Amino acid sequence: MDVTIRPLGERALLCEVDSLQQVAALHALMEQADLPGVSELVPAARTLMLRVSKPAVLQGLGVHITNLASHLDETAELGQEAGEQVEVKVRYDGEDLDDVAKHTGLSTREVIAAHTETTWTVGFFGFAPGFAYLVGGDSRLVVPRRDEPRTKVPPGAVALAGEFSAVYPRTSPGGWQLIGTTNETMWDTDREAPALLSPGATVRFVKARR
Amino acid sequence: MSSIEVIAPGPLALLQDSGRPGYAAVGVGLSGAVDRGAYELGARMVAHSEGLAAIEITFGGFAATVKGAAIVAFTGADAEISVNGHRRPHNAVLQLDDGDVIRVGQPARGLRTYFTVRGGFDVPAVLGSRSTDTLAGLGPAQVRAGDVLPIGEFEGKFPNVDAVASAVPATGTVELTLLPGPRTEWFSDQSGISGKTWSVSSRSNRVGVRLEGDSLTRDPAYQDQELPSEAMVRGCVQVPPSGQPIIFLNDHPVTGGYPVIGVLTEADVDRAAQLQPGQAVRFR
């Protein structure tokens, strides 16, 4: 795998690759390598950020990473390393479920089937604490954001936008299409791991019986 | 246990410590004192461990009554400090008694004054930190009039300095050192950034220092390119489509979708955090 190293100040660098799958593979590799002085790994859509404990750690780090990654199989499957599996029960009662059906040309029943029948993977976090961008879903579920974002989306709202699905962790504004609701607590700062999901984890949505 | 009772918070007073590292991968930013050097100096002066909470006072206007005894120091922006109406020095260790009233005036130089008490302000921590993250809405609430903030117990040797000489925030045009960033080549005038002067916008906050002035233009090769979201750090100079750069401070979004032309040195992020609205900025 080819990695482009980009500078990011005195205590970080960005590793850029071609796809989210490669980000996940590189993330798993870096976790495994556990390089001394690397204090934090932050995956995003095409990049993995490495934060280091002191500036001197950056010396030669980029070359080391590109060497390690050159031995990595390009076809590494997204999420195969992490393996944590989470089941999320959803009531498919979202206000935008009909709109999503219209956008996709599917019936609401088919939307629900498409959302529950594929395994999603946590690509990265962003937007808000605990907000995980889930990828790898059914390609028929690609929908645009709403024209008018909502000023208030409740926690537990299950949503779609672009190629992603997500569960809103806390009350926040939001422009994604809401298709359902879950009772799972996605974010709790009193929990040892505040986010229910972690990068690389896989998610199966399950239709809840009412 | 000693405490302070807040009479007036001023425009913005927030509890801050050394921040909340280690949670960026789940969407939580660093937060913490934006002028880290001034915060750390305060901790050293009262001789307690780093990581305890101080109050970050933005543009003065703060007043409080001490309940019990307290050892305190004011660092950062050089606002006028008074105790019971008598002027007291900045960057100095002050011993306060029960009922003393402290007031922090508007700073002539700099923006943020740090009010450190020995033992720190003992409010509940969230994810290991007593910092208020204004973007994510995590940590203690904004400090308000009437708040009683308990002071933590701290055993350990007593301060052995009375006062220190410390660089005060600069007035006039400030030059900040910009290291090349992940997306420097996206901009046609990569060298030109150092020739331009910007003014600090009044819309600046703990998320970022917004600059106004000449627009930075994209290189034609990157004109219509969209950047997939990538991780940001404190000190990133992000350029949104308007071309007006933003220097990210501690409450910056964890990831962002606009290109970063460069990243400030850590020492110069502290200096950026002390810029007053309207002040002129250049990069070198």
Tab-separated table of C-alpha atoms in Angstrom:
chain	number	residue	atom	x	y	z
A	1	MET	CA	0.000	0.000	0.000
A	2	ASP	CA	1.297	3.430	-0.929
A	3	VAL	CA	1.113	6.040	1.806
A	4	THR	CA	1.709	9.759	1.330
A	5	ILE	CA	3.038	11.418	4.466
A	6	ARG	CA	1.914	15.002	5.043
A	7	PRO	CA	3.169	17.349	7.756
A	8	LEU	CA	0.746	18.555	10.458
A	9	GLY	CA	2.660	20.776	12.848
A	10	GLU	CA	5.212	19.937	15.527
A	11	ARG	CA	3.417	16.947	17.057
A	12	ALA	CA	1.423	15.205	14.336
A	13	LEU	CA	1.451	13.952	10.783
A	14	LEU	CA	-1.139	12.748	8.297
A	15	CYS	CA	-0.863	9.488	6.377
A	16	GLU	CA	-2.890	9.723	3.192
A	17	VAL	CA	-4.128	6.663	1.287
A	18	ASP	CA	-6.626	6.002	-1.505
A	19	SER	CA	-9.701	4.709	0.278
A	20	LEU	CA	-11.457	4.296	3.585
A	21	GLN	CA	-10.619	0.577	3.396
A	22	GLN	CA	-6.929	1.428	3.266
A	23	VAL	CA	-7.335	3.852	6.179
A	24	ALA	CA	-8.826	1.013	8.230
A	25	ALA	CA	-6.035	-1.364	7.233
A	26	LEU	CA	-3.366	1.230	8.062
A	27	HIS	CA	-5.097	2.024	11.361
A	28	ALA	CA	-5.036	-1.666	12.320
A	29	LEU	CA	-1.375	-1.891	11.297
A	30	MET	CA	-0.431	1.122	13.411
A	31	GLU	CA	-2.329	-0.202	16.426
A	32	GLN	CA	-0.496	-3.474	16.076
A	33	ALA	CA	2.901	-1.783	15.585
A	34	ASP	CA	2.321	0.351	18.717
A	35	LEU	CA	5.181	2.688	17.756
A	36	PRO	CA	6.950	4.338	20.697
A	37	GLY	CA	6.000	7.983	21.203
A	38	VAL	CA	2.852	7.746	19.085
A	39	SER	CA	0.119	8.834	21.474
A	40	GLU	CA	-3.021	8.931	19.368
A	41	LEU	CA	-4.419	7.639	16.057
A	42	VAL	CA	-7.288	9.515	14.396
A	43	PRO	CA	-8.769	7.978	11.250
A	44	ALA	CA	-10.766	10.009	8.735
A	45	ALA	CA	-12.046	9.459	5.192
A	46	ARG	CA	-8.680	9.130	3.377
A	47	THR	CA	-6.196	9.848	6.132
A	48	LEU	CA	-4.899	8.551	9.429
A	49	MET	CA	-3.507	11.169	11.816
A	50	LEU	CA	-0.719	10.194	14.187
A	51	ARG	CA	-0.172	12.422	17.195
A	52	VAL	CA	3.176	12.086	18.963
A	53	SER	CA	4.201	12.827	22.546
A	54	LYS	CA	7.103	15.080	21.590
A	55	PRO	CA	8.406	16.686	18.377
A	56	ALA	CA	11.546	14.486	18.197
A	57	VAL	CA	9.360	11.408	17.633
A	58	LEU	CA	8.472	12.749	14.167
A	59	GLN	CA	12.097	12.286	13.029
A	60	GLY	CA	12.088	9.424	10.551
A	61	LEU	CA	8.553	8.390	11.520
A	62	GLY	CA	7.131	8.987	8.026
A	63	VAL	CA	9.737	6.757	6.377
A	64	HIS	CA	9.128	4.085	8.995
A	65	ILE	CA	5.376	4.135	8.311
A	66	THR	CA	5.733	3.980	4.529
A	67	ASN	CA	8.084	1.006	4.933
A	68	LEU	CA	5.696	-0.815	7.249
A	69	ALA	CA	2.757	-0.099	4.936
A	70	SER	CA	4.607	-1.246	1.807
A	71	HIS	CA	4.290	-4.811	3.100
A	72	LEU	CA	0.573	-4.417	3.709
A	73	ASP	CA	-1.851	-6.237	1.470
A	74	GLU	CA	-3.777	-3.732	-0.659
A	75	THR	CA	-6.877	-5.835	-0.495
A	76	ALA	CA	-7.055	-5.853	3.300
A	77	GLU	CA	-10.719	-5.947	4.157
A	78	LEU	CA	-12.243	-3.080	6.039
A	79	GLY	CA	-12.819	-4.030	9.636
A	80	GLN	CA	-11.443	-7.541	9.490
A	81	GLU	CA	-8.786	-6.697	12.065
A	82	ALA	CA	-10.929	-5.055	14.706
A	83	GLY	CA	-13.755	-7.528	14.725
A	84	GLU	CA	-15.882	-6.016	17.489
A	85	GLN	CA	-19.507	-6.628	16.531
A	86	VAL	CA	-22.377	-4.527	17.795
A	87	GLU	CA	-26.078	-5.155	17.254
A	88	VAL	CA	-28.320	-2.103	17.245
A	89	LYS	CA	-32.091	-2.596	17.516
A	90	VAL	CA	-34.015	-0.034	15.507
A	91	ARG	CA	-37.672	0.959	15.299
A	92	TYR	CA	-37.994	2.070	11.679
A	93	ASP	CA	-40.249	5.024	12.451
A	94	GLY	CA	-38.075	7.883	11.113
A	95	GLU	CA	-39.769	10.985	9.746
A	96	ASP	CA	-37.797	10.771	6.490
A	97	LEU	CA	-38.380	7.075	5.803
A	98	ASP	CA	-40.874	7.845	3.009
A	99	ASP	CA	-38.523	10.421	1.464
A	100	VAL	CA	-35.690	7.900	1.520
A	101	ALA	CA	-37.950	5.408	-0.240
A	102	LYS	CA	-38.721	8.044	-2.884
A	103	HIS	CA	-35.038	8.947	-3.382
A	104	THR	CA	-33.964	5.332	-3.715
A	105	GLY	CA	-36.942	4.063	-5.709
A	106	LEU	CA	-37.450	1.345	-3.087
A	107	SER	CA	-40.467	0.649	-0.919
A	108	THR	CA	-40.088	1.466	2.789
A	109	ARG	CA	-40.021	-2.270	3.448
A	110	GLU	CA	-37.114	-2.624	0.983
A	111	VAL	CA	-35.280	0.319	2.595
A	112	ILE	CA	-35.528	-1.411	5.969
A	113	ALA	CA	-34.386	-4.687	4.460
A	114	ALA	CA	-31.410	-3.007	2.785
A	115	HIS	CA	-30.434	-1.250	6.018
A	116	THR	CA	-30.634	-4.424	8.127
A	117	GLU	CA	-29.254	-6.986	5.703
A	118	THR	CA	-25.751	-5.607	5.259
A	119	THR	CA	-23.042	-5.271	7.872
A	120	TRP	CA	-21.901	-1.698	8.399
A	121	THR	CA	-18.437	-0.746	9.609
A	122	VAL	CA	-17.365	2.267	11.659
A	123	GLY	CA	-15.188	4.292	9.280
A	124	PHE	CA	-14.394	7.256	11.485
A	125	PHE	CA	-15.853	9.718	13.966
A	126	GLY	CA	-16.598	13.390	13.486
A	127	PHE	CA	-19.244	16.121	13.677
A	128	ALA	CA	-19.884	15.530	17.400
A	129	PRO	CA	-18.589	13.368	20.255
A	130	GLY	CA	-19.572	9.765	19.569
A	131	PHE	CA	-20.911	10.439	16.052
A	132	ALA	CA	-19.669	7.467	13.991
A	133	TYR	CA	-19.741	7.462	10.190
A	134	LEU	CA	-20.796	3.926	9.207
A	135	VAL	CA	-19.783	2.651	5.782
A	136	GLY	CA	-20.108	-0.461	3.667
A	137	GLY	CA	-23.879	-0.478	3.512
A	138	ASP	CA	-26.162	-1.359	0.587
A	139	SER	CA	-25.217	0.934	-2.309
A	140	ARG	CA	-28.913	1.521	-3.089
A	141	LEU	CA	-29.203	3.495	0.151
A	142	VAL	CA	-27.110	6.455	-1.018
A	143	VAL	CA	-29.291	9.522	-0.411
A	144	PRO	CA	-28.640	13.275	-0.251
A	145	ARG	CA	-28.830	15.266	2.965
A	146	ARG	CA	-32.098	17.057	3.671
A	147	ASP	CA	-32.496	20.463	2.012
A	148	GLU	CA	-33.350	21.968	5.388
A	149	PRO	CA	-31.311	20.625	8.298
A	150	ARG	CA	-33.265	20.048	11.512
A	151	THR	CA	-32.308	22.286	14.414
A	152	LYS	CA	-32.840	19.424	16.843
A	153	VAL	CA	-32.344	15.727	16.225
A	154	PRO	CA	-32.901	13.496	19.284
A	155	PRO	CA	-30.295	11.019	20.557
A	156	GLY	CA	-30.774	7.554	19.098
A	157	ALA	CA	-32.043	8.821	15.734
A	158	VAL	CA	-30.845	6.442	13.006
A	159	ALA	CA	-30.001	8.289	9.812
A	160	LEU	CA	-28.641	8.124	6.278
A	161	ALA	CA	-26.656	10.637	4.177
A	162	GLY	CA	-24.413	10.045	1.184
A	163	GLU	CA	-22.891	6.584	1.460
A	164	PHE	CA	-23.061	6.744	5.279
A	165	SER	CA	-25.389	5.689	8.047
A	166	ALA	CA	-25.151	6.977	11.626
A	167	VAL	CA	-26.888	7.062	14.974
A	168	TYR	CA	-27.073	10.529	16.548
A	169	PRO	CA	-25.322	10.177	19.924
A	170	ARG	CA	-26.788	13.284	21.579
A	171	THR	CA	-29.366	15.951	20.830
A	172	SER	CA	-27.890	18.122	18.081
A	173	PRO	CA	-28.780	19.895	14.867
A	174	GLY	CA	-28.618	17.579	11.877
A	175	GLY	CA	-29.212	17.386	8.141
A	176	TRP	CA	-29.301	13.629	7.674
A	177	GLN	CA	-32.381	11.654	6.626
A	178	LEU	CA	-33.959	10.047	9.696
A	179	ILE	CA	-35.177	6.501	9.147
A	180	GLY	CA	-35.562	5.143	12.677
A	181	THR	CA	-34.852	5.232	16.389
A	182	THR	CA	-32.827	3.084	18.756
A	183	ASN	CA	-32.827	2.879	22.545
A	184	GLU	CA	-29.104	2.078	22.623
A	185	THR	CA	-27.013	4.668	24.471
A	186	MET	CA	-24.463	5.565	21.815
A	187	TRP	CA	-22.603	8.070	24.015
A	188	ASP	CA	-22.185	8.188	27.779
A	189	THR	CA	-19.300	10.106	29.332
A	190	ASP	CA	-19.704	8.117	32.567
A	191	ARG	CA	-18.934	4.865	30.762
A	192	GLU	CA	-15.323	3.686	30.569
A	193	ALA	CA	-15.581	3.714	26.775
A	194	PRO	CA	-17.931	6.675	26.232
A	195	ALA	CA	-18.697	5.744	22.624
A	196	LEU	CA	-20.611	2.486	22.108
A	197	LEU	CA	-18.824	2.082	18.774
A	198	SER	CA	-15.114	2.304	18.000
A	199	PRO	CA	-13.260	2.707	14.684
A	200	GLY	CA	-13.265	-0.601	12.818
A	201	ALA	CA	-16.197	-2.101	14.743
A	202	THR	CA	-18.996	-3.673	12.720
A	203	VAL	CA	-22.655	-2.887	13.179
A	204	ARG	CA	-25.750	-4.899	12.341
A	205	PHE	CA	-29.028	-3.033	12.497
A	206	VAL	CA	-31.900	-5.257	13.611
A	207	LYS	CA	-35.564	-4.388	13.188
A	208	ALA	CA	-37.074	-4.130	16.657
A	209	ARG	CA	-40.441	-5.682	17.380
A	210	ARG	CA	-42.726	-2.999	18.687
B	1	MET	CA	-12.888	23.578	52.099
B	2	SER	CA	-12.154	27.008	50.647
B	3	SER	CA	-14.050	28.290	47.647
B	4	ILE	CA	-14.721	31.390	45.611
B	5	GLU	CA	-18.108	32.950	45.017
B	6	VAL	CA	-18.355	34.626	41.638
B	7	ILE	CA	-19.684	38.199	41.674
B	8	ALA	CA	-19.270	38.838	37.926
B	9	PRO	CA	-17.849	36.529	35.246
B	10	GLY	CA	-17.094	39.230	32.632
B	11	PRO	CA	-17.770	38.530	28.938
B	12	LEU	CA	-16.675	34.891	29.206
B	13	ALA	CA	-15.125	32.918	32.064
B	14	LEU	CA	-14.541	29.185	31.669
B	15	LEU	CA	-12.954	26.433	33.715
B	16	GLN	CA	-9.987	25.018	31.825
B	17	ASP	CA	-7.150	22.594	32.485
B	18	SER	CA	-4.662	20.782	30.274
B	19	GLY	CA	-7.503	19.335	28.218
B	20	ARG	CA	-8.949	16.013	27.200
B	21	PRO	CA	-6.345	14.192	25.093
B	22	GLY	CA	-6.883	10.715	23.716
B	23	TYR	CA	-10.507	10.901	22.609
B	24	ALA	CA	-10.155	12.460	19.138
B	25	ALA	CA	-10.794	9.082	17.482
B	26	VAL	CA	-14.312	9.092	18.973
B	27	GLY	CA	-14.960	12.718	18.078
B	28	VAL	CA	-13.853	14.561	21.233
B	29	GLY	CA	-11.349	17.378	20.838
B	30	LEU	CA	-8.506	18.456	23.111
B	31	SER	CA	-10.076	21.613	24.578
B	32	GLY	CA	-8.163	22.983	27.623
B	33	ALA	CA	-6.468	26.337	28.223
B	34	VAL	CA	-5.816	28.015	24.866
B	35	ASP	CA	-2.745	29.906	26.109
B	36	ARG	CA	-1.075	26.804	27.443
B	37	GLY	CA	2.097	28.630	28.475
B	38	ALA	CA	0.166	31.096	30.669
B	39	TYR	CA	-1.887	28.281	32.209
B	40	GLU	CA	1.239	26.232	32.985
B	41	LEU	CA	2.999	29.261	34.437
B	42	GLY	CA	0.068	29.746	36.821
B	43	ALA	CA	0.328	26.114	37.948
B	44	ARG	CA	4.072	26.459	38.547
B	45	MET	CA	3.653	29.700	40.489
B	46	VAL	CA	1.208	28.249	43.028
B	47	ALA	CA	3.340	25.066	43.055
B	48	HIS	CA	0.619	22.561	42.367
B	49	SER	CA	0.528	19.806	39.784
B	50	GLU	CA	-0.289	20.621	36.200
B	51	GLY	CA	-3.675	19.462	35.046
B	52	LEU	CA	-5.695	21.182	37.799
B	53	ALA	CA	-8.464	23.538	36.699
B	54	ALA	CA	-7.994	27.304	36.481
B	55	ILE	CA	-10.423	29.960	35.242
B	56	GLU	CA	-9.773	31.338	31.760
B	57	ILE	CA	-11.057	34.918	31.877
B	58	THR	CA	-11.662	36.426	28.446
B	59	PHE	CA	-11.264	40.203	28.320
B	60	GLY	CA	-11.425	40.808	32.071
B	61	GLY	CA	-14.521	41.981	33.892
B	62	PHE	CA	-14.262	39.180	36.442
B	63	ALA	CA	-14.909	39.587	40.179
B	64	ALA	CA	-15.205	37.091	43.038
B	65	THR	CA	-15.169	36.790	46.822
B	66	VAL	CA	-12.785	34.352	48.510
B	67	LYS	CA	-14.343	32.051	51.146
B	68	GLY	CA	-11.646	30.653	53.400
B	69	ALA	CA	-7.985	31.112	52.463
B	70	ALA	CA	-6.411	30.770	49.036
B	71	ILE	CA	-3.064	31.082	47.287
B	72	VAL	CA	-3.616	32.415	43.778
B	73	ALA	CA	-1.832	33.792	40.716
B	74	PHE	CA	-2.968	35.677	37.615
B	75	THR	CA	-1.080	35.028	34.366
B	76	GLY	CA	-1.649	35.615	30.653
B	77	ALA	CA	-3.240	38.869	29.474
B	78	ASP	CA	-2.017	41.645	31.796
B	79	ALA	CA	-5.321	42.839	33.158
B	80	GLU	CA	-5.286	45.068	36.231
B	81	ILE	CA	-5.701	42.894	39.327
B	82	SER	CA	-7.090	44.291	42.568
B	83	VAL	CA	-7.794	42.805	46.000
B	84	ASN	CA	-10.241	44.791	48.152
B	85	GLY	CA	-9.650	47.741	45.849
B	86	HIS	CA	-5.846	47.697	46.114
B	87	ARG	CA	-3.838	47.021	43.001
B	88	ARG	CA	-1.843	43.781	43.076
B	89	PRO	CA	0.763	42.509	40.613
B	90	HIS	CA	0.246	40.199	37.659
B	91	ASN	CA	2.445	37.051	37.446
B	92	ALA	CA	2.747	37.057	41.249
B	93	VAL	CA	1.759	34.715	44.067
B	94	LEU	CA	-1.022	36.299	46.150
B	95	GLN	CA	-2.172	35.057	49.568
B	96	LEU	CA	-5.850	35.763	50.028
B	97	ASP	CA	-7.994	35.629	53.167
B	98	ASP	CA	-11.634	34.962	53.877
B	99	GLY	CA	-13.846	37.704	52.453
B	100	ASP	CA	-11.224	39.211	50.124
B	101	VAL	CA	-12.758	40.548	46.919
B	102	ILE	CA	-10.702	40.133	43.768
B	103	ARG	CA	-11.318	42.022	40.552
B	104	VAL	CA	-9.788	41.540	37.106
B	105	GLY	CA	-9.930	44.573	34.793
B	106	GLN	CA	-9.847	44.664	31.008
B	107	PRO	CA	-6.415	43.746	29.697
B	108	ALA	CA	-4.436	46.373	27.801
B	109	ARG	CA	-2.391	43.631	26.174
B	110	GLY	CA	-3.705	40.184	25.339
B	111	LEU	CA	-7.163	38.686	25.678
B	112	ARG	CA	-7.163	35.847	28.212
B	113	THR	CA	-6.103	36.002	31.845
B	114	TYR	CA	-5.671	32.769	33.834
B	115	PHE	CA	-6.823	32.748	37.454
B	116	THR	CA	-5.033	29.866	39.145
B	117	VAL	CA	-5.715	28.787	42.733
B	118	ARG	CA	-3.450	26.385	44.573
B	119	GLY	CA	-5.335	23.048	44.555
B	120	GLY	CA	-7.339	23.937	41.456
B	121	PHE	CA	-11.080	24.432	41.161
B	122	ASP	CA	-12.628	21.153	42.225
B	123	VAL	CA	-15.590	20.709	39.898
B	124	PRO	CA	-16.663	17.342	38.423
B	125	ALA	CA	-14.461	16.075	35.591
B	126	VAL	CA	-15.840	14.766	32.294
B	127	LEU	CA	-13.644	12.202	30.499
B	128	GLY	CA	-10.811	13.020	32.878
B	129	SER	CA	-10.851	16.787	32.346
B	130	ARG	CA	-12.411	19.873	33.926
B	131	SER	CA	-12.227	21.830	30.669
B	132	THR	CA	-15.264	23.341	29.029
B	133	ASP	CA	-15.310	22.357	25.362
B	134	THR	CA	-17.455	25.113	23.858
B	135	LEU	CA	-17.876	23.364	20.502
B	136	ALA	CA	-18.751	19.880	21.750
B	137	GLY	CA	-20.678	21.076	24.814
B	138	LEU	CA	-18.640	18.913	27.206
B	139	GLY	CA	-17.344	19.694	30.677
B	140	PRO	CA	-18.303	22.334	33.258
B	141	ALA	CA	-20.884	24.993	32.461
B	142	GLN	CA	-19.739	28.535	31.714
B	143	VAL	CA	-18.913	30.379	34.970
B	144	ARG	CA	-21.827	32.602	36.085
B	145	ALA	CA	-22.484	35.189	38.770
B	146	GLY	CA	-23.403	33.459	42.042
B	147	ASP	CA	-21.439	30.268	41.270
B	148	VAL	CA	-19.557	28.852	44.243
B	149	LEU	CA	-16.471	27.047	42.995
B	150	PRO	CA	-14.751	24.811	45.568
B	151	ILE	CA	-10.971	24.869	45.791
B	152	GLY	CA	-9.269	21.474	45.951
B	153	GLU	CA	-6.947	20.430	48.759
B	154	PHE	CA	-3.302	20.310	47.759
B	155	GLU	CA	-0.506	18.925	49.900
B	156	GLY	CA	3.027	19.612	48.847
B	157	LYS	CA	5.725	22.179	49.099
B	158	PHE	CA	4.719	25.799	49.094
B	159	PRO	CA	5.508	28.221	46.284
B	160	ASN	CA	9.072	29.500	46.477
B	161	VAL	CA	8.685	32.403	44.108
B	162	ASP	CA	6.775	35.636	44.684
B	163	ALA	CA	6.719	36.924	41.147
B	164	VAL	CA	8.179	36.058	37.752
B	165	ALA	CA	9.127	38.103	34.758
B	166	SER	CA	7.170	36.745	31.849
B	167	ALA	CA	6.649	37.935	28.310
B	168	VAL	CA	3.362	39.821	28.110
B	169	PRO	CA	1.197	39.383	25.018
B	170	ALA	CA	2.250	41.660	22.170
B	171	THR	CA	0.358	44.682	20.939
B	172	GLY	CA	0.421	45.894	17.321
B	173	THR	CA	1.206	43.588	14.432
B	174	VAL	CA	2.020	40.050	15.523
B	175	GLU	CA	4.078	37.699	13.367
B	176	LEU	CA	3.241	34.025	13.717
B	177	THR	CA	5.466	31.181	12.513
B	178	LEU	CA	3.666	28.914	10.055
B	179	LEU	CA	5.034	25.452	9.314
B	180	PRO	CA	4.063	24.006	5.910
B	181	GLY	CA	0.806	22.102	6.234
B	182	PRO	CA	-0.779	19.039	4.703
B	183	ARG	CA	-2.390	21.041	1.869
B	184	THR	CA	0.031	23.899	1.217
B	185	GLU	CA	0.122	23.099	-2.507
B	186	TRP	CA	-3.616	23.743	-2.847
B	187	PHE	CA	-2.940	27.488	-2.768
B	188	SER	CA	-1.489	29.469	-5.643
B	189	ASP	CA	0.161	32.031	-3.403
B	190	GLN	CA	1.876	29.668	-0.990
B	191	SER	CA	4.774	32.074	-0.711
B	192	GLY	CA	2.430	35.058	-0.785
B	193	ILE	CA	0.850	34.138	2.560
B	194	SER	CA	3.851	35.607	4.338
B	195	GLY	CA	3.489	38.934	2.537
B	196	LYS	CA	-0.106	39.563	3.581
B	197	THR	CA	-1.497	41.214	6.691
B	198	TRP	CA	-4.795	40.159	8.233
B	199	SER	CA	-6.941	41.597	10.957
B	200	VAL	CA	-8.396	39.515	13.819
B	201	SER	CA	-12.189	39.265	13.495
B	202	SER	CA	-14.481	39.906	16.443
B	203	ARG	CA	-16.133	36.567	15.551
B	204	SER	CA	-13.070	34.751	16.874
B	205	ASN	CA	-13.538	32.362	19.793
B	206	ARG	CA	-12.050	29.233	21.329
B	207	VAL	CA	-12.779	27.289	18.142
B	208	GLY	CA	-10.572	29.573	16.126
B	209	VAL	CA	-9.075	32.987	15.455
B	210	ARG	CA	-10.815	34.215	12.319
B	211	LEU	CA	-8.747	36.486	10.105
B	212	GLU	CA	-10.064	39.131	7.725
B	213	GLY	CA	-8.254	40.757	4.822
B	214	ASP	CA	-6.749	39.506	1.581
B	215	SER	CA	-8.208	36.242	0.318
B	216	LEU	CA	-5.975	33.272	-0.311
B	217	THR	CA	-6.777	31.760	-3.682
B	218	ARG	CA	-6.646	28.139	-4.702
B	219	ASP	CA	-4.155	26.918	-7.239
B	220	PRO	CA	-6.052	26.297	-10.534
B	221	ALA	CA	-5.234	22.576	-10.242
B	222	TYR	CA	-7.239	22.420	-6.985
B	223	GLN	CA	-9.925	24.944	-7.908
B	224	ASP	CA	-13.004	22.765	-7.606
B	225	GLN	CA	-11.517	19.954	-5.592
B	226	GLU	CA	-13.308	18.749	-2.475
B	227	LEU	CA	-11.233	17.567	0.429
B	228	PRO	CA	-12.459	14.443	2.230
B	229	SER	CA	-12.641	15.289	5.944
B	230	GLU	CA	-9.323	14.872	7.734
B	231	ALA	CA	-8.058	15.277	11.284
B	232	MET	CA	-7.218	18.774	12.501
B	233	VAL	CA	-4.920	19.863	15.326
B	234	ARG	CA	-4.599	23.004	17.459
B	235	GLY	CA	-2.767	25.607	15.374
B	236	CYS	CA	-4.028	24.433	11.956
B	237	VAL	CA	-4.584	27.348	9.587
B	238	GLN	CA	-7.634	26.246	7.637
B	239	VAL	CA	-8.763	28.092	4.526
B	240	PRO	CA	-12.516	27.902	3.813
B	241	PRO	CA	-13.912	28.828	0.370
B	242	SER	CA	-13.980	32.526	1.336
B	243	GLY	CA	-10.168	32.474	1.361
B	244	GLN	CA	-10.101	34.090	4.824
B	245	PRO	CA	-7.937	31.881	7.047
B	246	ILE	CA	-8.926	30.532	10.482
B	247	ILE	CA	-6.328	29.612	13.104
B	248	PHE	CA	-7.781	26.675	15.030
B	249	LEU	CA	-7.599	26.901	18.815
B	250	ASN	CA	-8.351	24.185	21.377
B	251	ASP	CA	-12.098	23.736	20.735
B	252	HIS	CA	-11.579	23.154	17.001
B	253	PRO	CA	-13.607	20.446	15.242
B	254	VAL	CA	-11.819	17.102	15.403
B	255	THR	CA	-12.033	16.693	11.630
B	256	GLY	CA	-12.581	19.249	8.899
B	257	GLY	CA	-13.201	19.345	5.174
B	258	TYR	CA	-11.350	22.520	4.190
B	259	PRO	CA	-7.655	22.471	3.312
B	260	VAL	CA	-5.014	23.393	5.905
B	261	ILE	CA	-2.308	25.609	4.381
B	262	GLY	CA	-0.018	25.350	7.396
B	263	VAL	CA	0.228	24.780	11.126
B	264	LEU	CA	1.540	27.255	13.698
B	265	THR	CA	4.384	26.329	16.019
B	266	GLU	CA	3.027	25.447	19.472
B	267	ALA	CA	4.480	28.545	21.104
B	268	ASP	CA	2.811	30.715	18.488
B	269	VAL	CA	-0.607	29.121	19.055
B	270	ASP	CA	-0.349	30.554	22.587
B	271	ARG	CA	0.420	33.976	21.099
B	272	ALA	CA	-2.496	33.639	18.646
B	273	ALA	CA	-4.797	32.861	21.602
B	274	GLN	CA	-3.962	36.269	23.089
B	275	LEU	CA	-4.783	38.337	19.974
B	276	GLN	CA	-7.388	41.020	20.508
B	277	PRO	CA	-10.079	41.639	17.880
B	278	GLY	CA	-8.804	44.140	15.326
B	279	GLN	CA	-5.157	43.306	15.944
B	280	ALA	CA	-2.974	42.783	12.837
B	281	VAL	CA	-1.414	39.397	12.027
B	282	ARG	CA	1.247	38.285	9.600
B	283	PHE	CA	2.688	34.848	8.962
B	284	ARG	CA	6.345	34.063	8.503
